[in-house]
Amino acid sequence: MSVDKVSDAIASPDAPQPFAELGLKQDEYESIRKILGRRPTSSELAMYSVMWSEHCSYKSSKVHLRQFGTKVPKNNSMLVGIGENAGVVDIGDGWAVTFKVESHNHPSYVEPYQGAATGIGGIVRDIISMGARPVAVMDPLRFGDPENPDTRRVLTGIVSGIGGYGNCLGLPNIGGEIVFDSSYQGNPLVNALCVGTMKHEDIHLAKATGLGNAVILYGARTGGDGIGGVSVLASETFDADGPAKRPSVQVGDPFMEKLLIECTLEVLHAGLVEGIQDLGGAGISCATSELASNGEGGMHVWLDRVLLRDSTLSPEEILMSESQERMCAVVEPAKIDAFMAVCKKWDVEAVVIGDVNNSGRLTVEWHGEEIVNVPPRSVAHDGPVYERPYARPDWMDVRQASGPENLVRPSNAAEVRQTWLTMTGTPNLASKGWVTSQYDRYVMGNTVLAQPEDSGMIRVDEETGLGVAVSTDCNARFAALDPYLGAQLAFAESYRNVAVSGAVPLAVTNCLNFGSPEDPAVMWQFEQAVTGLADACLEMGTPVTGGNVSFYNQTGDVAIHPTPVIGVLGVIDHVDRRTPMAWNEDGELIYLLGTTRDELAGSEWAHAIHKHLGGMPPGLDLAAEKNLAEILVAGSRDGMLSAAHDVSDGGIAQTLAEMAMRSGIGARVSVQDGIDPFVWLWSESATRAVVVVNRNVEKHFVAMCEAGKFPITKIGVVDSGLISETGGSSQVLVIDNVYGETISLGIEELRSISEETLPRLFG
Amino acid sequence: MATVVVNVALKPEILDPQGRAVLGALGRLGLTGVADVRQGKQFVLTIDGEVDDAKLAQINEIAATLLSNPVIEDFTVEVRP
Amino acid sequence: MATVVVNVALKPEILDPQGRAVLGALGRLGLTGVADVRQGKQFVLTIDGEVDDAKLAQINEIAATLLSNPVIEDFTVEVRP
Amino acid sequence: MTPRVGVITFPGSLDDKDAARAVRLAGGESVALWHADADLHSVDAVVLPGGFSYGDYLRCGAIAKFAPVMEKLVDAAKGGLPILGICNGFQVLTESHLLPGALTRNDHLHFICRDQKLRIENNTSVWTSEFSIGDEILIPLKNGEGGYVADEKTLDQLEGDGLVIARYLDVNPNGSRRDIAGITNERGNVVGIMPHPEHAVEKLTGPTTDGLGFFTSILKSLVNDGKVSV
Ligand SMILES: Nc1ncnc2c1ncn2[C@@H]1O[C@H](COP(=O)(O)OP(=O)(O)O)[C@@H](O)[C@H]1O
Ligand SMILES: [Mg+2]
């Protein structure tokens, strides 16, 4: 088969082209013809089709995501913002941190192990390409009904894939989420977050500058796997009866990625690199066009020099291949030898595939013939932009009107106790230890907090103790009830989780998982969620530094719950003063910060006990949220808090149970007066935390809260000497004032209920 | 008693990091002229009684769903009497 | 071009947790009468040119030292023309 | 002169920095050794760190044993050089036949990361001399192929000669025969252990500081041997 050259395209302007099969719309194809002044060659068509896919071009989301750029809070810490591979923030002492979350949802349904593994691989390369050393990963996950047999296939594969790749790379897994909801049955969510650290001077950008500089492709060889993979995959919906199309999935090689990390950091630190870009979705098409588009000149590529795993690949396939573990660097000619020597040391293959010129064009040559000649911006940055119609669907009225008020609630002490035991074992609230024990959290020796703590915390500088904390959160049921508020609540929870650990929230990343943007109802959810998040970030002073959009998460025409996963990064000047979640010793006092209202719509209780979803999500007062965070950080800074844990899924009952199980020591707590005990225990009102203080700082702490006009209530005391009324277990959580009675829960009993669920389902 | 051997191998177009690692090691150990190494899995099933057509069909089905993932792997089933 | 297949299996006396897990799953999938399952590895080497005795000896040596661990595993080598 | 403890980095080693940190915290000097460099740079002891050398795709430690530095190390071991293999390092030591037995896939088939209780069973090796027999320690364990196996005769011999240096307590996390977590050779200079003492050297990042004992043991042993002084 002969190659379609630029000269052929000029000579045969009317040759039919399979643009629709490649996912391009008629008008998109026409605009490519207009840009080029001729029909594209087949290689050009391949490039445009992958780069203009939803996944790479953000064509449906762009108009809304602009809000993150227009509503930027005053915040001096942002060094690199949206648009680069990942945002970078200043954390002081010359240190910078980059973090980003990305989705790998569709591939993970088709091939759970490899889909999830390559999800980790992809996000890690984004972080390296900024010049940072990756230091931790997190994995927010969503699965379907835990009792559905397919969930077992999906979950066990995804979890082993994340562990298999991350453990082998040597990155501690410091947190994540595991949520079950049948809306994810045919469409699990695998979001992967990576954090990297670097000195300011090490920040690198994806930019091809410097006339005559070489473009070097290094890492794994290019193969035929994943052709059209991520981008086409991520843009297509699965049929209701399962994955009818089974496009080829990429296989990850974490060992190669580990070599790539070490090799890349070594060439960067040796000053051998002018610009750098990872290869993810859209492979060489993406890397070359983005590098060229961000630079000021042009680029020429000799495509036949690319090292191949399969010699039969056509140039179109090479351009589109999404083979993993590859990177692209722009290097001055005088430094090529030194660059190659570092690659050799790490056993990484590298080859010069192109150079930077001043043509203003991206040209690609194949055995002496020109097969691509395009303006790089038109491929990389000036793709189509859609103003897709959006409208609040009518069913929102019904949904919001059918609140949880009429659901049967426990109304006496015995029922409360039984509800407590049931709730402790629901798949969403149960211990995630069975999963997280498959992840290495110790490697690198800088993990200060990891699961099941509220946020993961990493020591950045061993000398000074400077560190960062990260949390990811999203209650998608809230977003389903009100996407604007739901996104804000997700952000608030993540923000709070960072503050609870003693760190100052600094910056935000997000992974916006939604259904089809072609559905106006989904588009409305998306628009609302983005607006909600942008407004909240503006008010709280934490900029969005990057993120990812994943559309088409639906089975047939049923979309997943809108799931805007929000990651917040915070900084802590000395990790020694981190606040752990569990109380320590007898006599410590337990306080509740915040106000509990009858807010059970979208709660875990409504979901788990009644399979109910309706009403309005909890209200949110962002000023109060900020106030709470300041109290939590000040409490840590002044050494007043021995523990703190936020209140979210499962309410105060779950928070207390988690603290007790983590600590192993009993406590006596009393339900607040003036509120229904059931509501107090299981409502999911926002902006609350349970904190533990020592008697000697009690006055001081309470005074601080009162001065800040933040509601604080003493609710209990840590006590290892309590005795269960039912005998048995040695350490107990005793709850007074439950409809006039006292209940007690053995901590061992709670623990065994909590720890039994996941192994029973998936072990 | 019969023995059924199911061999599962990555499809030829799929990257095989394990085979690649072995290939690299072979070179270092001085075995030259090896063009490629692929690493697969072998399941040896010991079956009570005879393997009739129905049983074989069942084993083929299991090889296609449990023992391999058709998205990335091929398999063969062989009955050894 | 010749193909050499090296099969590596755990020695019979060594516990094979992977085989055991497959055995359990087979039962759940309704395949009855399976007495045992053992999971091994299969290496398929593509060799340029011919495999003469010297080369075969070298491959046997590599199978014994690199591809298998004699403490826990047995292997077989088979040349396919 | 401070004792110099080498830490070998193979491609895919992950806990090399941690091992070096542990050496430093115990008061030694850590020296980075490179797999491709057939030179031990006259260090006084060597740590083979955890990780996935060469991806561990074939068998854990199987490819690493052919690294140029290993040939030197095997000779040095026979000459009495103290060597500690942690996790993947332990696997490299068994693959290299410096220690008997083998490490196999965990019986539950999962990678497992947990805080593991151990009982110290031998304090005559140079890496455990600071412990007392019967000490119970808590250090991280993280592996996918940590099940220690050997034939009955070898196991009996290990027991009979007191060469088991640590045993799992409460939970056997991977199906290891006779709950073996670590062993030593007869001379007591080569020790392999599956759990990670180097991850338990700082209160801030580890469950305890119980792991330090391995590193203080070797430094003390070196000083007592007159190999180095402090
Ligand atoms: N997939 C996962 N990977 C790693 N850690 C996880 C994962 N899922 C949950 N966790 C951890 O388990 C703990 C409890 O999770 P969750 O209840 O969602 O926390 P929170 O409500 O505080 O955000 C957290 O420390 C979280 O990071
Ligand atoms: Mg929390």
PDB file of C-alpha atoms in Angstrom, chain A residues 64-276:
ATOM      1  CA  HIS A  64     -17.334  26.303  30.581  1.00  0.00           C
ATOM      2  CA  LEU A  65     -13.862  25.521  31.855  1.00  0.00           C
ATOM      3  CA  ARG A  66     -12.880  29.107  30.986  1.00  0.00           C
ATOM      4  CA  GLN A  67     -14.452  30.088  34.276  1.00  0.00           C
ATOM      5  CA  PHE A  68     -11.475  28.612  36.091  1.00  0.00           C
ATOM      6  CA  GLY A  69      -9.390  31.195  34.268  1.00  0.00           C
ATOM      7  CA  THR A  70     -11.724  34.140  34.664  1.00  0.00           C
ATOM      8  CA  LYS A  71     -12.694  33.601  38.281  1.00  0.00           C
ATOM      9  CA  VAL A  72      -9.158  33.284  39.583  1.00  0.00           C
ATOM     10  CA  PRO A  73      -8.789  34.062  43.237  1.00  0.00           C
ATOM     11  CA  LYS A  74      -5.983  36.249  44.486  1.00  0.00           C
ATOM     12  CA  ASN A  75      -3.349  33.731  45.352  1.00  0.00           C
ATOM     13  CA  ASN A  76       0.331  34.222  44.894  1.00  0.00           C
ATOM     14  CA  SER A  77       1.252  30.598  45.035  1.00  0.00           C
ATOM     15  CA  MET A  78       0.304  29.592  41.494  1.00  0.00           C
ATOM     16  CA  LEU A  79       3.449  29.238  39.388  1.00  0.00           C
ATOM     17  CA  VAL A  80       1.997  27.395  36.411  1.00  0.00           C
ATOM     18  CA  GLY A  81      -1.720  27.386  35.741  1.00  0.00           C
ATOM     19  CA  ILE A  82      -4.228  25.541  33.622  1.00  0.00           C
ATOM     20  CA  GLY A  83      -3.110  24.582  30.158  1.00  0.00           C
ATOM     21  CA  GLU A  84       0.188  22.924  30.949  1.00  0.00           C
ATOM     22  CA  ASN A  85       0.495  19.224  31.653  1.00  0.00           C
ATOM     23  CA  ALA A  86      -0.171  19.958  35.302  1.00  0.00           C
ATOM     24  CA  GLY A  87      -0.438  23.059  37.459  1.00  0.00           C
ATOM     25  CA  VAL A  88       2.414  24.047  39.762  1.00  0.00           C
ATOM     26  CA  VAL A  89       2.148  25.812  43.107  1.00  0.00           C
ATOM     27  CA  ASP A  90       4.740  27.403  45.318  1.00  0.00           C
ATOM     28  CA  ILE A  91       4.906  25.904  48.803  1.00  0.00           C
ATOM     29  CA  GLY A  92       7.775  28.023  50.096  1.00  0.00           C
ATOM     30  CA  ASP A  93      11.508  27.522  50.712  1.00  0.00           C
ATOM     31  CA  GLY A  94      12.050  27.371  46.953  1.00  0.00           C
ATOM     32  CA  TRP A  95       9.917  24.233  46.686  1.00  0.00           C
ATOM     33  CA  ALA A  96       7.096  23.774  44.213  1.00  0.00           C
ATOM     34  CA  VAL A  97       4.456  21.092  43.966  1.00  0.00           C
ATOM     35  CA  THR A  98       2.546  19.859  40.985  1.00  0.00           C
ATOM     36  CA  PHE A  99      -0.508  17.662  41.151  1.00  0.00           C
ATOM     37  CA  LYS A 100      -3.202  16.522  38.808  1.00  0.00           C
ATOM     38  CA  VAL A 101      -5.956  13.978  38.542  1.00  0.00           C
ATOM     39  CA  GLU A 102      -6.987  12.203  35.375  1.00  0.00           C
ATOM     40  CA  SER A 103      -9.569   9.628  34.366  1.00  0.00           C
ATOM     41  CA  HIS A 104      -9.107   6.238  32.752  1.00  0.00           C
ATOM     42  CA  ASN A 105     -12.695   5.104  32.967  1.00  0.00           C
ATOM     43  CA  HIS A 106     -13.551   3.393  29.725  1.00  0.00           C
ATOM     44  CA  PRO A 107     -10.363   1.371  29.266  1.00  0.00           C
ATOM     45  CA  SER A 108     -10.743   0.143  32.830  1.00  0.00           C
ATOM     46  CA  TYR A 109     -14.117  -1.369  32.104  1.00  0.00           C
ATOM     47  CA  VAL A 110     -12.831  -3.238  29.059  1.00  0.00           C
ATOM     48  CA  GLU A 111      -9.617  -4.493  30.643  1.00  0.00           C
ATOM     49  CA  PRO A 112      -9.710  -3.547  34.329  1.00  0.00           C
ATOM     50  CA  TYR A 113      -6.132  -4.454  35.212  1.00  0.00           C
ATOM     51  CA  GLN A 114      -4.382  -2.796  32.290  1.00  0.00           C
ATOM     52  CA  GLY A 115      -6.858   0.059  32.046  1.00  0.00           C
ATOM     53  CA  ALA A 116      -6.237   1.107  35.620  1.00  0.00           C
ATOM     54  CA  ALA A 117      -2.506   0.420  35.454  1.00  0.00           C
ATOM     55  CA  THR A 118      -2.020   2.612  32.423  1.00  0.00           C
ATOM     56  CA  GLY A 119      -4.164   5.261  34.102  1.00  0.00           C
ATOM     57  CA  ILE A 120      -1.533   5.520  36.817  1.00  0.00           C
ATOM     58  CA  GLY A 121       1.211   5.471  34.196  1.00  0.00           C
ATOM     59  CA  GLY A 122      -0.338   8.331  32.265  1.00  0.00           C
ATOM     60  CA  ILE A 123      -0.800  10.696  35.171  1.00  0.00           C
ATOM     61  CA  VAL A 124       2.691  10.004  36.456  1.00  0.00           C
ATOM     62  CA  ARG A 125       4.177  11.022  33.080  1.00  0.00           C
ATOM     63  CA  ASP A 126       2.227  14.293  33.227  1.00  0.00           C
ATOM     64  CA  ILE A 127       3.943  15.017  36.514  1.00  0.00           C
ATOM     65  CA  ILE A 128       7.436  14.074  35.316  1.00  0.00           C
ATOM     66  CA  SER A 129       6.998  16.237  32.233  1.00  0.00           C
ATOM     67  CA  MET A 130       6.727  19.289  34.511  1.00  0.00           C
ATOM     68  CA  GLY A 131      10.192  18.506  35.827  1.00  0.00           C
ATOM     69  CA  ALA A 132       8.945  17.119  39.127  1.00  0.00           C
ATOM     70  CA  ARG A 133       9.724  13.900  40.917  1.00  0.00           C
ATOM     71  CA  PRO A 134       6.472  12.018  41.467  1.00  0.00           C
ATOM     72  CA  VAL A 135       6.115  11.399  45.200  1.00  0.00           C
ATOM     73  CA  ALA A 136       2.659   9.929  45.703  1.00  0.00           C
ATOM     74  CA  VAL A 137      -0.474   8.708  43.979  1.00  0.00           C
ATOM     75  CA  MET A 138      -4.155   8.558  44.940  1.00  0.00           C
ATOM     76  CA  ASP A 139      -7.010   6.727  43.295  1.00  0.00           C
ATOM     77  CA  PRO A 140     -10.615   7.926  43.513  1.00  0.00           C
ATOM     78  CA  LEU A 141     -12.718   4.993  42.255  1.00  0.00           C
ATOM     79  CA  ARG A 142     -16.417   4.381  41.605  1.00  0.00           C
ATOM     80  CA  PHE A 143     -17.999   0.990  41.097  1.00  0.00           C
ATOM     81  CA  GLY A 144     -21.458  -0.395  40.441  1.00  0.00           C
ATOM     82  CA  ASP A 145     -23.632  -2.414  42.800  1.00  0.00           C
ATOM     83  CA  PRO A 146     -21.281  -4.413  45.029  1.00  0.00           C
ATOM     84  CA  GLU A 147     -23.545  -7.444  44.820  1.00  0.00           C
ATOM     85  CA  ASN A 148     -23.480  -7.544  41.002  1.00  0.00           C
ATOM     86  CA  PRO A 149     -21.034 -10.260  39.898  1.00  0.00           C
ATOM     87  CA  ASP A 150     -19.474  -8.021  37.249  1.00  0.00           C
ATOM     88  CA  THR A 151     -18.436  -5.581  39.972  1.00  0.00           C
ATOM     89  CA  ARG A 152     -16.110  -8.236  41.288  1.00  0.00           C
ATOM     90  CA  ARG A 153     -14.382  -8.574  37.912  1.00  0.00           C
ATOM     91  CA  VAL A 154     -14.076  -4.827  37.558  1.00  0.00           C
ATOM     92  CA  LEU A 155     -13.022  -4.006  41.111  1.00  0.00           C
ATOM     93  CA  THR A 156     -10.485  -6.744  41.635  1.00  0.00           C
ATOM     94  CA  GLY A 157      -8.902  -6.046  38.259  1.00  0.00           C
ATOM     95  CA  ILE A 158      -8.734  -2.302  38.775  1.00  0.00           C
ATOM     96  CA  VAL A 159      -7.347  -2.565  42.276  1.00  0.00           C
ATOM     97  CA  SER A 160      -4.640  -5.032  41.220  1.00  0.00           C
ATOM     98  CA  GLY A 161      -3.819  -2.841  38.249  1.00  0.00           C
ATOM     99  CA  ILE A 162      -3.382   0.258  40.349  1.00  0.00           C
ATOM    100  CA  GLY A 163      -1.338  -1.666  42.888  1.00  0.00           C
ATOM    101  CA  GLY A 164       0.612  -3.572  40.286  1.00  0.00           C
ATOM    102  CA  TYR A 165       1.680  -0.432  38.492  1.00  0.00           C
ATOM    103  CA  GLY A 166       2.031   2.002  41.399  1.00  0.00           C
ATOM    104  CA  ASN A 167       3.835  -0.444  43.692  1.00  0.00           C
ATOM    105  CA  CYS A 168       6.282  -1.370  40.986  1.00  0.00           C
ATOM    106  CA  LEU A 169       6.964   2.300  40.248  1.00  0.00           C
ATOM    107  CA  GLY A 170       7.770   2.943  43.869  1.00  0.00           C
ATOM    108  CA  LEU A 171       5.132   5.566  44.520  1.00  0.00           C
ATOM    109  CA  PRO A 172       3.287   5.466  47.814  1.00  0.00           C
ATOM    110  CA  ASN A 173      -0.481   5.364  47.482  1.00  0.00           C
ATOM    111  CA  ILE A 174      -1.667   7.807  50.134  1.00  0.00           C
ATOM    112  CA  GLY A 175      -5.419   7.912  49.622  1.00  0.00           C
ATOM    113  CA  GLY A 176      -8.362   7.798  47.320  1.00  0.00           C
ATOM    114  CA  GLU A 177     -11.994   6.839  47.370  1.00  0.00           C
ATOM    115  CA  ILE A 178     -14.078   3.745  46.808  1.00  0.00           C
ATOM    116  CA  VAL A 179     -17.759   4.365  46.283  1.00  0.00           C
ATOM    117  CA  PHE A 180     -20.418   1.947  45.113  1.00  0.00           C
ATOM    118  CA  ASP A 181     -23.549   3.046  43.290  1.00  0.00           C
ATOM    119  CA  SER A 182     -25.443   1.193  40.618  1.00  0.00           C
ATOM    120  CA  SER A 183     -25.197   4.203  38.308  1.00  0.00           C
ATOM    121  CA  TYR A 184     -21.601   3.092  37.680  1.00  0.00           C
ATOM    122  CA  GLN A 185     -22.480  -0.506  36.835  1.00  0.00           C
ATOM    123  CA  GLY A 186     -21.493  -0.372  33.183  1.00  0.00           C
ATOM    124  CA  ASN A 187     -19.179   2.530  33.650  1.00  0.00           C
ATOM    125  CA  PRO A 188     -16.796   2.407  36.563  1.00  0.00           C
ATOM    126  CA  LEU A 189     -14.677   5.468  37.258  1.00  0.00           C
ATOM    127  CA  VAL A 190     -10.937   5.186  37.618  1.00  0.00           C
ATOM    128  CA  ASN A 191      -9.463   8.543  38.436  1.00  0.00           C
ATOM    129  CA  ALA A 192      -5.772   8.701  39.243  1.00  0.00           C
ATOM    130  CA  LEU A 193      -3.985  11.526  40.983  1.00  0.00           C
ATOM    131  CA  CYS A 194      -0.263  12.094  41.195  1.00  0.00           C
ATOM    132  CA  VAL A 195       1.726  14.600  43.241  1.00  0.00           C
ATOM    133  CA  GLY A 196       5.224  15.684  42.330  1.00  0.00           C
ATOM    134  CA  THR A 197       7.762  17.940  43.978  1.00  0.00           C
ATOM    135  CA  MET A 198      10.581  20.045  42.602  1.00  0.00           C
ATOM    136  CA  LYS A 199      12.630  23.159  43.188  1.00  0.00           C
ATOM    137  CA  HIS A 200      11.364  26.256  41.372  1.00  0.00           C
ATOM    138  CA  GLU A 201      14.266  26.239  38.961  1.00  0.00           C
ATOM    139  CA  ASP A 202      13.403  22.719  37.826  1.00  0.00           C
ATOM    140  CA  ILE A 203      10.022  23.596  36.340  1.00  0.00           C
ATOM    141  CA  HIS A 204       9.895  22.592  32.700  1.00  0.00           C
ATOM    142  CA  LEU A 205       7.307  23.249  30.049  1.00  0.00           C
ATOM    143  CA  ALA A 206       6.120  21.532  26.898  1.00  0.00           C
ATOM    144  CA  LYS A 207       7.616  23.850  24.341  1.00  0.00           C
ATOM    145  CA  ALA A 208       9.730  23.369  21.256  1.00  0.00           C
ATOM    146  CA  THR A 209      12.004  26.380  21.037  1.00  0.00           C
ATOM    147  CA  GLY A 210      15.459  27.054  19.663  1.00  0.00           C
ATOM    148  CA  LEU A 211      16.091  26.808  15.978  1.00  0.00           C
ATOM    149  CA  GLY A 212      17.927  23.618  15.094  1.00  0.00           C
ATOM    150  CA  ASN A 213      17.169  21.856  18.374  1.00  0.00           C
ATOM    151  CA  ALA A 214      16.560  18.151  18.164  1.00  0.00           C
ATOM    152  CA  VAL A 215      13.297  16.428  19.018  1.00  0.00           C
ATOM    153  CA  ILE A 216      14.069  13.160  20.781  1.00  0.00           C
ATOM    154  CA  LEU A 217      11.563  10.370  21.327  1.00  0.00           C
ATOM    155  CA  TYR A 218      12.599   8.091  24.172  1.00  0.00           C
ATOM    156  CA  GLY A 219      11.225   5.268  26.278  1.00  0.00           C
ATOM    157  CA  ALA A 220       9.268   2.272  25.059  1.00  0.00           C
ATOM    158  CA  ARG A 221       9.039   1.405  21.393  1.00  0.00           C
ATOM    159  CA  THR A 222       5.969   2.354  19.464  1.00  0.00           C
ATOM    160  CA  GLY A 223       3.580  -0.493  18.824  1.00  0.00           C
ATOM    161  CA  GLY A 224       0.150  -1.087  17.425  1.00  0.00           C
ATOM    162  CA  ASP A 225      -1.584  -1.345  20.745  1.00  0.00           C
ATOM    163  CA  GLY A 226      -4.126   1.233  21.724  1.00  0.00           C
ATOM    164  CA  ILE A 227      -4.423   2.750  18.305  1.00  0.00           C
ATOM    165  CA  GLY A 228      -7.265   5.149  18.640  1.00  0.00           C
ATOM    166  CA  GLY A 229      -7.397   3.851  22.198  1.00  0.00           C
ATOM    167  CA  VAL A 230      -7.892   6.520  24.795  1.00  0.00           C
ATOM    168  CA  SER A 231      -9.233   9.248  22.604  1.00  0.00           C
ATOM    169  CA  VAL A 232     -11.677   7.259  20.566  1.00  0.00           C
ATOM    170  CA  LEU A 233     -12.542   5.071  23.513  1.00  0.00           C
ATOM    171  CA  ALA A 234     -13.179   7.971  25.798  1.00  0.00           C
ATOM    172  CA  SER A 235     -15.468   9.534  23.246  1.00  0.00           C
ATOM    173  CA  GLU A 236     -17.732   6.599  22.678  1.00  0.00           C
ATOM    174  CA  THR A 237     -20.546   5.238  24.690  1.00  0.00           C
ATOM    175  CA  PHE A 238     -20.933   1.593  25.446  1.00  0.00           C
ATOM    176  CA  ASP A 239     -24.016  -0.149  24.263  1.00  0.00           C
ATOM    177  CA  ALA A 240     -26.441  -1.204  26.892  1.00  0.00           C
ATOM    178  CA  ASP A 241     -25.569  -4.850  26.402  1.00  0.00           C
ATOM    179  CA  GLY A 242     -21.922  -4.504  27.238  1.00  0.00           C
ATOM    180  CA  PRO A 243     -18.714  -3.700  25.516  1.00  0.00           C
ATOM    181  CA  ALA A 244     -19.687  -4.654  21.978  1.00  0.00           C
ATOM    182  CA  LYS A 245     -16.689  -2.840  20.587  1.00  0.00           C
ATOM    183  CA  ARG A 246     -13.555  -4.076  22.209  1.00  0.00           C
ATOM    184  CA  PRO A 247     -10.875  -1.785  20.984  1.00  0.00           C
ATOM    185  CA  SER A 248      -7.361  -2.762  21.752  1.00  0.00           C
ATOM    186  CA  VAL A 249      -6.149  -1.663  25.131  1.00  0.00           C
ATOM    187  CA  GLN A 250      -2.611  -0.721  26.004  1.00  0.00           C
ATOM    188  CA  VAL A 251      -0.511  -2.843  28.281  1.00  0.00           C
ATOM    189  CA  GLY A 252       1.545  -0.993  30.836  1.00  0.00           C
ATOM    190  CA  ASP A 253       5.174  -1.622  31.688  1.00  0.00           C
ATOM    191  CA  PRO A 254       5.774  -0.050  35.084  1.00  0.00           C
ATOM    192  CA  PHE A 255       9.415  -1.073  35.067  1.00  0.00           C
ATOM    193  CA  MET A 256       9.957   0.945  31.897  1.00  0.00           C
ATOM    194  CA  GLU A 257       8.128   3.840  33.497  1.00  0.00           C
ATOM    195  CA  LYS A 258      10.385   3.686  36.551  1.00  0.00           C
ATOM    196  CA  LEU A 259      13.399   3.880  34.241  1.00  0.00           C
ATOM    197  CA  LEU A 260      11.730   6.733  32.413  1.00  0.00           C
ATOM    198  CA  ILE A 261      11.267   8.659  35.664  1.00  0.00           C
ATOM    199  CA  GLU A 262      14.905   8.273  36.680  1.00  0.00           C
ATOM    200  CA  CYS A 263      16.189   8.949  33.189  1.00  0.00           C
ATOM    201  CA  THR A 264      14.020  12.024  32.710  1.00  0.00           C
ATOM    202  CA  LEU A 265      14.899  13.547  36.051  1.00  0.00           C
ATOM    203  CA  GLU A 266      18.563  12.969  35.349  1.00  0.00           C
ATOM    204  CA  VAL A 267      18.502  14.702  31.936  1.00  0.00           C
ATOM    205  CA  LEU A 268      16.443  17.552  33.344  1.00  0.00           C
ATOM    206  CA  HIS A 269      18.738  18.118  36.299  1.00  0.00           C
ATOM    207  CA  ALA A 270      21.775  17.958  34.068  1.00  0.00           C
ATOM    208  CA  GLY A 271      20.292  20.847  32.079  1.00  0.00           C
ATOM    209  CA  LEU A 272      20.085  18.849  28.887  1.00  0.00           C
ATOM    210  CA  VAL A 273      16.480  19.659  28.009  1.00  0.00           C
ATOM    211  CA  GLU A 274      14.794  22.746  26.543  1.00  0.00           C
ATOM    212  CA  GLY A 275      11.253  21.435  26.394  1.00  0.00           C
ATOM    213  CA  ILE A 276       9.571  18.216  27.347  1.00  0.00           C
TER     214      ILE A 276
END
